[in-house]
GROMACS .gro file of C-alpha atoms in nm:
model
  405
    1UNK     CA    1  -0.795 -20.841  -5.631
    2UNK     CA    2  -0.638 -20.616  -5.361
    3UNK     CA    3  -0.837 -20.779  -5.093
    4UNK     CA    4  -0.700 -21.118  -5.200
    5UNK     CA    5  -0.346 -20.963  -5.196
    6UNK     CA    6  -0.411 -20.825  -4.853
    7UNK     CA    7  -0.506 -21.179  -4.727
    8UNK     CA    8  -0.201 -21.335  -4.892
    9UNK     CA    9   0.040 -21.092  -4.722
   10UNK     CA   10  -0.116 -21.127  -4.379
   11UNK     CA   11  -0.102 -21.505  -4.397
   12UNK     CA   12   0.255 -21.486  -4.512
   13UNK     CA   13   0.341 -21.269  -4.213
   14UNK     CA   14   0.150 -21.491  -3.969
   15UNK     CA   15   0.376 -21.783  -4.100
   16UNK     CA   16   0.694 -21.571  -4.086
   17UNK     CA   17   0.735 -21.564  -4.463
   18UNK     CA   18   0.840 -21.266  -4.673
   19UNK     CA   19   0.735 -21.168  -5.022
   20UNK     CA   20   0.904 -21.019  -5.317
   21UNK     CA   21   0.653 -20.797  -5.480
   22UNK     CA   22   0.693 -20.806  -5.856
   23UNK     CA   23   0.539 -20.502  -6.016
   24UNK     CA   24   0.539 -20.584  -6.392
   25UNK     CA   25   0.633 -20.854  -6.639
   26UNK     CA   26   0.833 -20.835  -6.951
   27UNK     CA   27   0.630 -21.124  -7.102
   28UNK     CA   28   0.277 -21.059  -7.222
   29UNK     CA   29   0.119 -21.381  -7.087
   30UNK     CA   30   0.011 -21.186  -6.781
   31UNK     CA   31  -0.043 -20.867  -6.950
   32UNK     CA   32   0.271 -20.697  -6.837
   33UNK     CA   33   0.435 -20.419  -7.022
   34UNK     CA   34   0.271 -20.479  -7.348
   35UNK     CA   35  -0.074 -20.418  -7.171
   36UNK     CA   36   0.045 -20.075  -7.088
   37UNK     CA   37   0.144 -20.028  -7.443
   38UNK     CA   38  -0.201 -20.138  -7.547
   39UNK     CA   39  -0.373 -19.896  -7.313
   40UNK     CA   40  -0.178 -19.585  -7.404
   41UNK     CA   41  -0.331 -19.349  -7.651
   42UNK     CA   42   0.014 -19.234  -7.783
   43UNK     CA   43   0.183 -19.563  -7.874
   44UNK     CA   44   0.205 -19.708  -8.234
   45UNK     CA   45  -0.011 -20.028  -8.219
   46UNK     CA   46   0.130 -20.146  -8.567
   47UNK     CA   47   0.505 -20.187  -8.467
   48UNK     CA   48   0.668 -20.521  -8.483
   49UNK     CA   49   0.654 -20.780  -8.203
   50UNK     CA   50   0.776 -21.141  -8.214
   51UNK     CA   51   0.609 -21.456  -8.088
   52UNK     CA   52   0.715 -21.368  -7.736
   53UNK     CA   53   0.577 -21.018  -7.755
   54UNK     CA   54   0.917 -20.852  -7.784
   55UNK     CA   55   1.039 -20.588  -8.038
   56UNK     CA   56   0.967 -20.221  -8.121
   57UNK     CA   57   0.606 -20.254  -7.996
   58UNK     CA   58   0.718 -20.383  -7.658
   59UNK     CA   59   1.006 -20.106  -7.625
   60UNK     CA   60   0.757 -19.836  -7.636
   61UNK     CA   61   0.667 -19.912  -7.278
   62UNK     CA   62   0.994 -19.770  -7.151
   63UNK     CA   63   0.971 -19.436  -7.350
   64UNK     CA   64   0.600 -19.361  -7.387
   65UNK     CA   65   0.493 -19.102  -7.128
   66UNK     CA   66   0.139 -19.238  -7.086
   67UNK     CA   67   0.282 -19.592  -7.018
   68UNK     CA   68   0.511 -19.455  -6.750
   69UNK     CA   69   0.241 -19.238  -6.595
   70UNK     CA   70   0.006 -19.540  -6.570
   71UNK     CA   71   0.276 -19.756  -6.431
   72UNK     CA   72   0.365 -19.505  -6.166
   73UNK     CA   73   0.000 -19.465  -6.071
   74UNK     CA   74  -0.023 -19.836  -6.017
   75UNK     CA   75   0.314 -19.831  -5.808
   76UNK     CA   76   0.159 -19.545  -5.593
   77UNK     CA   77  -0.162 -19.723  -5.546
   78UNK     CA   78   0.005 -20.050  -5.439
   79UNK     CA   79   0.281 -19.907  -5.214
   80UNK     CA   80   0.030 -19.695  -5.023
   81UNK     CA   81  -0.232 -19.967  -5.006
   82UNK     CA   82  -0.378 -20.028  -4.663
   83UNK     CA   83  -0.391 -20.393  -4.578
   84UNK     CA   84  -0.756 -20.466  -4.482
   85UNK     CA   85  -0.695 -20.821  -4.364
   86UNK     CA   86  -0.561 -20.701  -4.036
   87UNK     CA   87  -0.801 -20.577  -3.756
   88UNK     CA   88  -0.916 -20.233  -3.776
   89UNK     CA   89  -0.665 -19.995  -3.589
   90UNK     CA   90  -0.374 -20.225  -3.678
   91UNK     CA   91  -0.387 -20.205  -4.059
   92UNK     CA   92  -0.045 -20.135  -4.209
   93UNK     CA   93   0.010 -19.978  -4.549
   94UNK     CA   94   0.207 -20.199  -4.776
   95UNK     CA   95   0.507 -19.962  -4.749
   96UNK     CA   96   0.510 -20.035  -4.381
   97UNK     CA   97   0.421 -20.408  -4.403
   98UNK     CA   98   0.702 -20.638  -4.265
   99UNK     CA   99   0.559 -20.932  -4.480
  100UNK     CA  100   0.709 -20.750  -4.787
  101UNK     CA  101   1.080 -20.826  -4.844
  102UNK     CA  102   1.131 -20.608  -5.145
  103UNK     CA  103   0.987 -20.445  -5.454
  104UNK     CA  104   1.091 -20.582  -5.780
  105UNK     CA  105   1.061 -20.363  -6.088
  106UNK     CA  106   0.949 -20.638  -6.331
  107UNK     CA  107   0.994 -21.006  -6.414
  108UNK     CA  108   1.297 -21.016  -6.654
  109UNK     CA  109   1.285 -20.672  -6.796
  110UNK     CA  110   1.435 -20.650  -7.143
  111UNK     CA  111   1.484 -20.374  -7.400
  112UNK     CA  112   1.566 -20.551  -7.725
  113UNK     CA  113   1.774 -20.277  -7.888
  114UNK     CA  114   2.131 -20.180  -7.909
  115UNK     CA  115   2.058 -19.872  -7.698
  116UNK     CA  116   2.156 -19.993  -7.348
  117UNK     CA  117   2.086 -19.657  -7.187
  118UNK     CA  118   1.709 -19.677  -7.218
  119UNK     CA  119   1.666 -19.975  -6.970
  120UNK     CA  120   1.927 -19.841  -6.739
  121UNK     CA  121   1.753 -19.507  -6.719
  122UNK     CA  122   1.411 -19.662  -6.661
  123UNK     CA  123   1.557 -19.894  -6.384
  124UNK     CA  124   1.699 -19.597  -6.203
  125UNK     CA  125   1.413 -19.364  -6.230
  126UNK     CA  126   1.153 -19.616  -6.141
  127UNK     CA  127   1.346 -19.747  -5.842
  128UNK     CA  128   1.405 -19.387  -5.725
  129UNK     CA  129   1.020 -19.329  -5.756
  130UNK     CA  130   0.947 -19.630  -5.536
  131UNK     CA  131   1.205 -19.516  -5.276
  132UNK     CA  132   1.039 -19.174  -5.267
  133UNK     CA  133   0.721 -19.341  -5.158
  134UNK     CA  134   0.864 -19.622  -4.925
  135UNK     CA  135   1.191 -19.594  -4.734
  136UNK     CA  136   1.139 -19.921  -4.563
  137UNK     CA  137   1.194 -20.174  -4.822
  138UNK     CA  138   1.460 -20.284  -5.076
  139UNK     CA  139   1.427 -20.251  -5.455
  140UNK     CA  140   1.566 -20.487  -5.719
  141UNK     CA  141   1.541 -20.538  -6.082
  142UNK     CA  142   1.426 -20.884  -6.153
  143UNK     CA  143   1.691 -20.924  -6.416
  144UNK     CA  144   1.791 -21.263  -6.573
  145UNK     CA  145   2.149 -21.145  -6.564
  146UNK     CA  146   2.270 -21.140  -6.937
  147UNK     CA  147   2.600 -20.945  -6.961
  148UNK     CA  148   2.709 -20.674  -7.213
  149UNK     CA  149   3.044 -20.796  -7.290
  150UNK     CA  150   3.215 -20.990  -7.572
  151UNK     CA  151   3.534 -21.136  -7.419
  152UNK     CA  152   3.431 -21.469  -7.318
  153UNK     CA  153   3.244 -21.608  -7.608
  154UNK     CA  154   2.945 -21.729  -7.404
  155UNK     CA  155   2.611 -21.637  -7.539
  156UNK     CA  156   2.489 -21.477  -7.227
  157UNK     CA  157   2.749 -21.211  -7.282
  158UNK     CA  158   2.583 -21.104  -7.608
  159UNK     CA  159   2.357 -20.795  -7.546
  160UNK     CA  160   2.187 -20.816  -7.880
  161UNK     CA  161   1.976 -21.105  -7.776
  162UNK     CA  162   1.822 -20.943  -7.484
  163UNK     CA  163   1.921 -20.569  -7.463
  164UNK     CA  164   2.031 -20.616  -7.101
  165UNK     CA  165   2.349 -20.563  -6.913
  166UNK     CA  166   2.388 -20.726  -6.574
  167UNK     CA  167   2.643 -20.483  -6.445
  168UNK     CA  168   2.490 -20.163  -6.572
  169UNK     CA  169   2.133 -20.270  -6.489
  170UNK     CA  170   2.233 -20.303  -6.120
  171UNK     CA  171   2.468 -20.006  -6.073
  172UNK     CA  172   2.206 -19.762  -5.974
  173UNK     CA  173   2.226 -19.651  -5.604
  174UNK     CA  174   1.849 -19.722  -5.597
  175UNK     CA  175   1.900 -20.090  -5.653
  176UNK     CA  176   1.989 -20.262  -5.344
  177UNK     CA  177   2.066 -20.618  -5.461
  178UNK     CA  178   2.118 -20.795  -5.786
  179UNK     CA  179   1.912 -21.088  -5.926
  180UNK     CA  180   1.985 -21.370  -6.175
  181UNK     CA  181   1.766 -21.644  -6.336
  182UNK     CA  182   1.892 -21.970  -6.473
  183UNK     CA  183   1.697 -22.193  -6.715
  184UNK     CA  184   1.906 -22.473  -6.882
  185UNK     CA  185   1.617 -22.629  -7.055
  186UNK     CA  186   1.481 -22.300  -7.200
  187UNK     CA  187   1.841 -22.204  -7.306
  188UNK     CA  188   1.905 -22.526  -7.492
  189UNK     CA  189   2.157 -22.677  -7.240
  190UNK     CA  190   1.936 -22.961  -7.124
  191UNK     CA  191   1.900 -23.249  -7.173
  192UNK     CA  192   2.157 -23.201  -7.473
  193UNK     CA  193   2.401 -22.912  -7.435
  194UNK     CA  194   2.393 -22.870  -7.811
  195UNK     CA  195   2.760 -22.898  -7.887
  196UNK     CA  196   2.884 -22.734  -7.565
  197UNK     CA  197   3.177 -22.910  -7.422
  198UNK     CA  198   3.034 -22.882  -7.076
  199UNK     CA  199   2.732 -23.061  -6.926
  200UNK     CA  200   2.406 -22.872  -6.839
  201UNK     CA  201   2.507 -22.873  -6.466
  202UNK     CA  202   2.861 -22.733  -6.547
  203UNK     CA  203   2.714 -22.466  -6.779
  204UNK     CA  204   2.456 -22.351  -6.520
  205UNK     CA  205   2.696 -22.339  -6.228
  206UNK     CA  206   2.946 -22.151  -6.437
  207UNK     CA  207   2.681 -21.898  -6.525
  208UNK     CA  208   2.592 -21.861  -6.140
  209UNK     CA  209   2.971 -21.842  -6.046
  210UNK     CA  210   3.026 -21.578  -6.304
  211UNK     CA  211   2.751 -21.357  -6.154
  212UNK     CA  212   2.869 -21.417  -5.798
  213UNK     CA  213   3.209 -21.281  -5.905
  214UNK     CA  214   3.054 -20.992  -6.088
  215UNK     CA  215   2.836 -20.898  -5.787
  216UNK     CA  216   3.136 -20.881  -5.575
  217UNK     CA  217   3.398 -20.718  -5.807
  218UNK     CA  218   3.182 -20.489  -6.031
  219UNK     CA  219   2.878 -20.408  -5.800
  220UNK     CA  220   2.962 -20.473  -5.436
  221UNK     CA  221   2.600 -20.582  -5.389
  222UNK     CA  222   2.428 -20.894  -5.267
  223UNK     CA  223   2.319 -21.148  -5.528
  224UNK     CA  224   1.989 -21.357  -5.513
  225UNK     CA  225   1.942 -21.662  -5.752
  226UNK     CA  226   1.566 -21.589  -5.762
  227UNK     CA  227   1.452 -21.819  -6.040
  228UNK     CA  228   1.570 -22.166  -6.126
  229UNK     CA  229   1.440 -22.509  -6.204
  230UNK     CA  230   1.490 -22.817  -6.422
  231UNK     CA  231   1.279 -23.083  -6.581
  232UNK     CA  232   1.220 -23.424  -6.438
  233UNK     CA  233   1.449 -23.714  -6.556
  234UNK     CA  234   1.180 -23.865  -6.775
  235UNK     CA  235   1.060 -23.542  -6.936
  236UNK     CA  236   1.317 -23.442  -7.207
  237UNK     CA  237   1.061 -23.251  -7.422
  238UNK     CA  238   0.920 -23.043  -7.118
  239UNK     CA  239   0.562 -23.135  -7.164
  240UNK     CA  240   0.524 -23.184  -6.787
  241UNK     CA  241   0.400 -23.543  -6.831
  242UNK     CA  242   0.594 -23.689  -6.534
  243UNK     CA  243   0.388 -23.724  -6.221
  244UNK     CA  244   0.482 -23.605  -5.875
  245UNK     CA  245   0.739 -23.816  -5.707
  246UNK     CA  246   0.903 -23.931  -6.035
  247UNK     CA  247   1.282 -23.921  -6.060
  248UNK     CA  248   1.460 -23.585  -6.028
  249UNK     CA  249   1.814 -23.701  -6.031
  250UNK     CA  250   1.942 -23.419  -6.247
  251UNK     CA  251   1.740 -23.163  -6.082
  252UNK     CA  252   1.866 -23.253  -5.736
  253UNK     CA  253   2.228 -23.240  -5.855
  254UNK     CA  254   2.175 -22.893  -6.011
  255UNK     CA  255   2.006 -22.758  -5.707
  256UNK     CA  256   2.271 -22.890  -5.480
  257UNK     CA  257   2.542 -22.736  -5.701
  258UNK     CA  258   2.367 -22.391  -5.688
  259UNK     CA  259   2.321 -22.412  -5.315
  260UNK     CA  260   2.692 -22.514  -5.264
  261UNK     CA  261   2.810 -22.205  -5.460
  262UNK     CA  262   2.567 -21.968  -5.276
  263UNK     CA  263   2.665 -22.097  -4.929
  264UNK     CA  264   3.039 -22.088  -5.001
  265UNK     CA  265   3.000 -21.728  -5.107
  266UNK     CA  266   2.772 -21.623  -4.811
  267UNK     CA  267   2.979 -21.810  -4.552
  268UNK     CA  268   3.290 -21.618  -4.674
  269UNK     CA  269   3.127 -21.285  -4.649
  270UNK     CA  270   3.066 -21.268  -5.036
  271UNK     CA  271   2.759 -21.154  -5.221
  272UNK     CA  272   2.584 -21.489  -5.237
  273UNK     CA  273   2.255 -21.397  -5.048
  274UNK     CA  274   1.996 -21.653  -5.115
  275UNK     CA  275   1.777 -21.834  -5.362
  276UNK     CA  276   1.414 -21.892  -5.453
  277UNK     CA  277   1.346 -22.215  -5.652
  278UNK     CA  278   1.080 -22.233  -5.917
  279UNK     CA  279   0.824 -22.359  -5.843
  280UNK     CA  280   0.630 -22.502  -5.547
  281UNK     CA  281   0.342 -22.722  -5.605
  282UNK     CA  282   0.197 -22.575  -5.914
  283UNK     CA  283   0.327 -22.424  -6.247
  284UNK     CA  284   0.185 -22.100  -6.383
  285UNK     CA  285  -0.112 -22.136  -6.619
  286UNK     CA  286   0.073 -22.063  -6.940
  287UNK     CA  287   0.307 -22.358  -6.886
  288UNK     CA  288   0.240 -22.749  -6.867
  289UNK     CA  289   0.163 -22.850  -6.523
  290UNK     CA  290   0.452 -23.050  -6.365
  291UNK     CA  291   0.706 -22.873  -6.583
  292UNK     CA  292   0.918 -22.737  -6.288
  293UNK     CA  293   0.703 -22.802  -6.000
  294UNK     CA  294   0.851 -22.931  -5.671
  295UNK     CA  295   0.568 -23.127  -5.521
  296UNK     CA  296   0.518 -23.156  -5.152
  297UNK     CA  297   0.540 -23.426  -5.004
  298UNK     CA  298   0.600 -23.641  -5.310
  299UNK     CA  299   0.948 -23.496  -5.420
  300UNK     CA  300   1.125 -23.627  -5.114
  301UNK     CA  301   1.481 -23.602  -5.237
  302UNK     CA  302   1.437 -23.233  -5.369
  303UNK     CA  303   1.259 -23.124  -5.047
  304UNK     CA  304   1.547 -23.262  -4.845
  305UNK     CA  305   1.795 -23.076  -5.030
  306UNK     CA  306   1.591 -22.745  -5.010
  307UNK     CA  307   1.529 -22.798  -4.640
  308UNK     CA  308   1.902 -22.860  -4.557
  309UNK     CA  309   2.001 -22.554  -4.759
  310UNK     CA  310   1.754 -22.330  -4.582
  311UNK     CA  311   1.884 -22.438  -4.250
  312UNK     CA  312   2.248 -22.390  -4.364
  313UNK     CA  313   2.177 -22.040  -4.481
  314UNK     CA  314   1.979 -21.959  -4.168
  315UNK     CA  315   2.275 -22.060  -3.953
  316UNK     CA  316   2.469 -21.765  -4.104
  317UNK     CA  317   2.228 -21.501  -3.985
  318UNK     CA  318   2.404 -21.313  -3.694
  319UNK     CA  319   2.258 -21.319  -3.338
  320UNK     CA  320   2.094 -20.998  -3.233
  321UNK     CA  321   2.350 -20.824  -3.025
  322UNK     CA  322   2.659 -20.958  -3.215
  323UNK     CA  323   2.772 -20.613  -3.383
  324UNK     CA  324   3.122 -20.749  -3.458
  325UNK     CA  325   2.991 -21.070  -3.633
  326UNK     CA  326   3.237 -21.281  -3.434
  327UNK     CA  327   2.974 -21.532  -3.320
  328UNK     CA  328   2.989 -21.387  -2.960
  329UNK     CA  329   2.769 -21.140  -2.793
  330UNK     CA  330   3.006 -20.963  -2.553
  331UNK     CA  331   3.160 -20.641  -2.439
  332UNK     CA  332   3.305 -20.559  -2.772
  333UNK     CA  333   2.950 -20.544  -2.916
  334UNK     CA  334   2.824 -20.328  -2.624
  335UNK     CA  335   3.112 -20.089  -2.686
  336UNK     CA  336   2.998 -20.048  -3.044
  337UNK     CA  337   2.634 -19.995  -2.942
  338UNK     CA  338   2.769 -19.735  -2.692
  339UNK     CA  339   2.980 -19.566  -2.951
  340UNK     CA  340   2.707 -19.527  -3.206
  341UNK     CA  341   2.413 -19.471  -2.961
  342UNK     CA  342   2.159 -19.269  -3.169
  343UNK     CA  343   1.802 -19.281  -3.024
  344UNK     CA  344   1.673 -18.993  -3.237
  345UNK     CA  345   1.804 -19.139  -3.565
  346UNK     CA  346   2.035 -18.837  -3.634
  347UNK     CA  347   2.310 -19.042  -3.792
  348UNK     CA  348   2.091 -19.243  -4.020
  349UNK     CA  349   2.266 -19.544  -4.199
  350UNK     CA  350   2.617 -19.450  -4.060
  351UNK     CA  351   2.625 -19.762  -3.839
  352UNK     CA  352   2.359 -20.027  -3.873
  353UNK     CA  353   2.503 -20.337  -3.701
  354UNK     CA  354   2.389 -20.214  -3.362
  355UNK     CA  355   2.038 -20.156  -3.470
  356UNK     CA  356   1.950 -20.506  -3.388
  357UNK     CA  357   1.568 -20.459  -3.405
  358UNK     CA  358   1.603 -20.278  -3.748
  359UNK     CA  359   1.395 -19.980  -3.654
  360UNK     CA  360   1.643 -19.710  -3.775
  361UNK     CA  361   1.756 -19.621  -3.414
  362UNK     CA  362   2.035 -19.736  -3.198
  363UNK     CA  363   1.866 -19.708  -2.861
  364UNK     CA  364   1.761 -19.889  -2.534
  365UNK     CA  365   1.556 -20.151  -2.741
  366UNK     CA  366   1.874 -20.265  -2.905
  367UNK     CA  367   2.065 -20.271  -2.569
  368UNK     CA  368   1.775 -20.493  -2.435
  369UNK     CA  369   1.849 -20.742  -2.727
  370UNK     CA  370   2.222 -20.734  -2.636
  371UNK     CA  371   2.136 -20.809  -2.283
  372UNK     CA  372   1.895 -21.086  -2.370
  373UNK     CA  373   2.157 -21.272  -2.589
  374UNK     CA  374   2.479 -21.179  -2.398
  375UNK     CA  375   2.693 -21.487  -2.448
  376UNK     CA  376   3.071 -21.405  -2.439
  377UNK     CA  377   3.167 -21.762  -2.464
  378UNK     CA  378   2.951 -21.864  -2.752
  379UNK     CA  379   2.791 -22.129  -2.553
  380UNK     CA  380   2.440 -22.046  -2.655
  381UNK     CA  381   2.360 -21.969  -2.272
  382UNK     CA  382   2.306 -21.643  -2.100
  383UNK     CA  383   2.614 -21.580  -1.875
  384UNK     CA  384   2.575 -21.307  -1.614
  385UNK     CA  385   2.299 -21.294  -1.368
  386UNK     CA  386   2.032 -21.019  -1.443
  387UNK     CA  387   2.147 -20.797  -1.156
  388UNK     CA  388   2.522 -20.806  -1.268
  389UNK     CA  389   2.426 -20.724  -1.619
  390UNK     CA  390   2.196 -20.431  -1.510
  391UNK     CA  391   2.477 -20.286  -1.300
  392UNK     CA  392   2.718 -20.329  -1.603
  393UNK     CA  393   2.492 -20.147  -1.852
  394UNK     CA  394   2.389 -19.881  -1.611
  395UNK     CA  395   2.747 -19.787  -1.550
  396UNK     CA  396   2.822 -19.764  -1.926
  397UNK     CA  397   2.517 -19.561  -1.980
  398UNK     CA  398   2.621 -19.315  -1.715
  399UNK     CA  399   2.969 -19.286  -1.871
  400UNK     CA  400   2.828 -19.237  -2.213
  401UNK     CA  401   2.569 -18.976  -2.095
  402UNK     CA  402   2.857 -18.773  -1.957
  403UNK     CA  403   3.056 -18.801  -2.282
  404UNK     CA  404   2.768 -18.693  -2.489
  405UNK     CA  405   2.692 -18.376  -2.266
   0.00000   0.00000   0.00000
């Protein structure tokens, strides 16, 4: 199994892809948390669980010492795994692997109980444990995003249904960004919104907009819409019977609405940070094939929307060397690099925008990137001749060296 995962991560890295590593599952179709409960010698195997595997039986995962010891053993094993797919001598551990984008605690963790503190405590302690092993990667929850509030009347504000709290679940300092999932068909909004005065698209976009606002005002953290999909036009009962290339009018409209909200947030410096649609080419084995799949190349219209959004979000990524994020790589950026020069990493995390190669140091390697991308007019072309630039940076380095001494 691990050799297969090694291969997948290497191929992802070879193709400039990054992977969110999901460490557990709330749902028992892949084993998940209930499998840990089953393995533990100290859990009560007779406790209630519903048709989805939820209930008192499932809740034991979070509080049983053996479950947590087994889970931490697994985390330690995978974080420190050496990737054997690379040549001998250059095999990174997973904690040093650039193909990994982040660690995710679990797919849609829930603790279906009125005691909200259990899930929050588990999130914080598990994320802290991961960070004690790996200082290179971010950690997130995998949460669907249901709130613990009663003021709006929306069902996603009722914690009794899921035992989750979007704000509290993401407040831990060990959680780097928030997640949200949106499933209009599963939640009874599509194709008939079941008495709601709004359409499925309106309900779903309201849900996302609500979370963008909360991520900014309550959390001050980025937000990723990491799971979303919709049935094809001719598949109202969700049996996956419609073939690749069949109409996706409603799906396309919903995807575009999501993307517009996220881009508007990101381009304005807000928390909207990205999205991962579900799913590419094949559905998971426990669901009908074709249920949510975006087929390539058959689903031309959906692929065009996804491709355009990827390019649009990519355009917001700052150029290496632009510390001020003004679209120019100029003397102001060099001054910030100079001011925060820290080749030994003594001032870790105090100023990261001049660490353009993201190695934790603000040093000559970052200066080289500023030099390479120097563009004070925003023309996309390098302006000074190399000799001029070399003299300029040498003089600044000399002044800075005197100031430091």
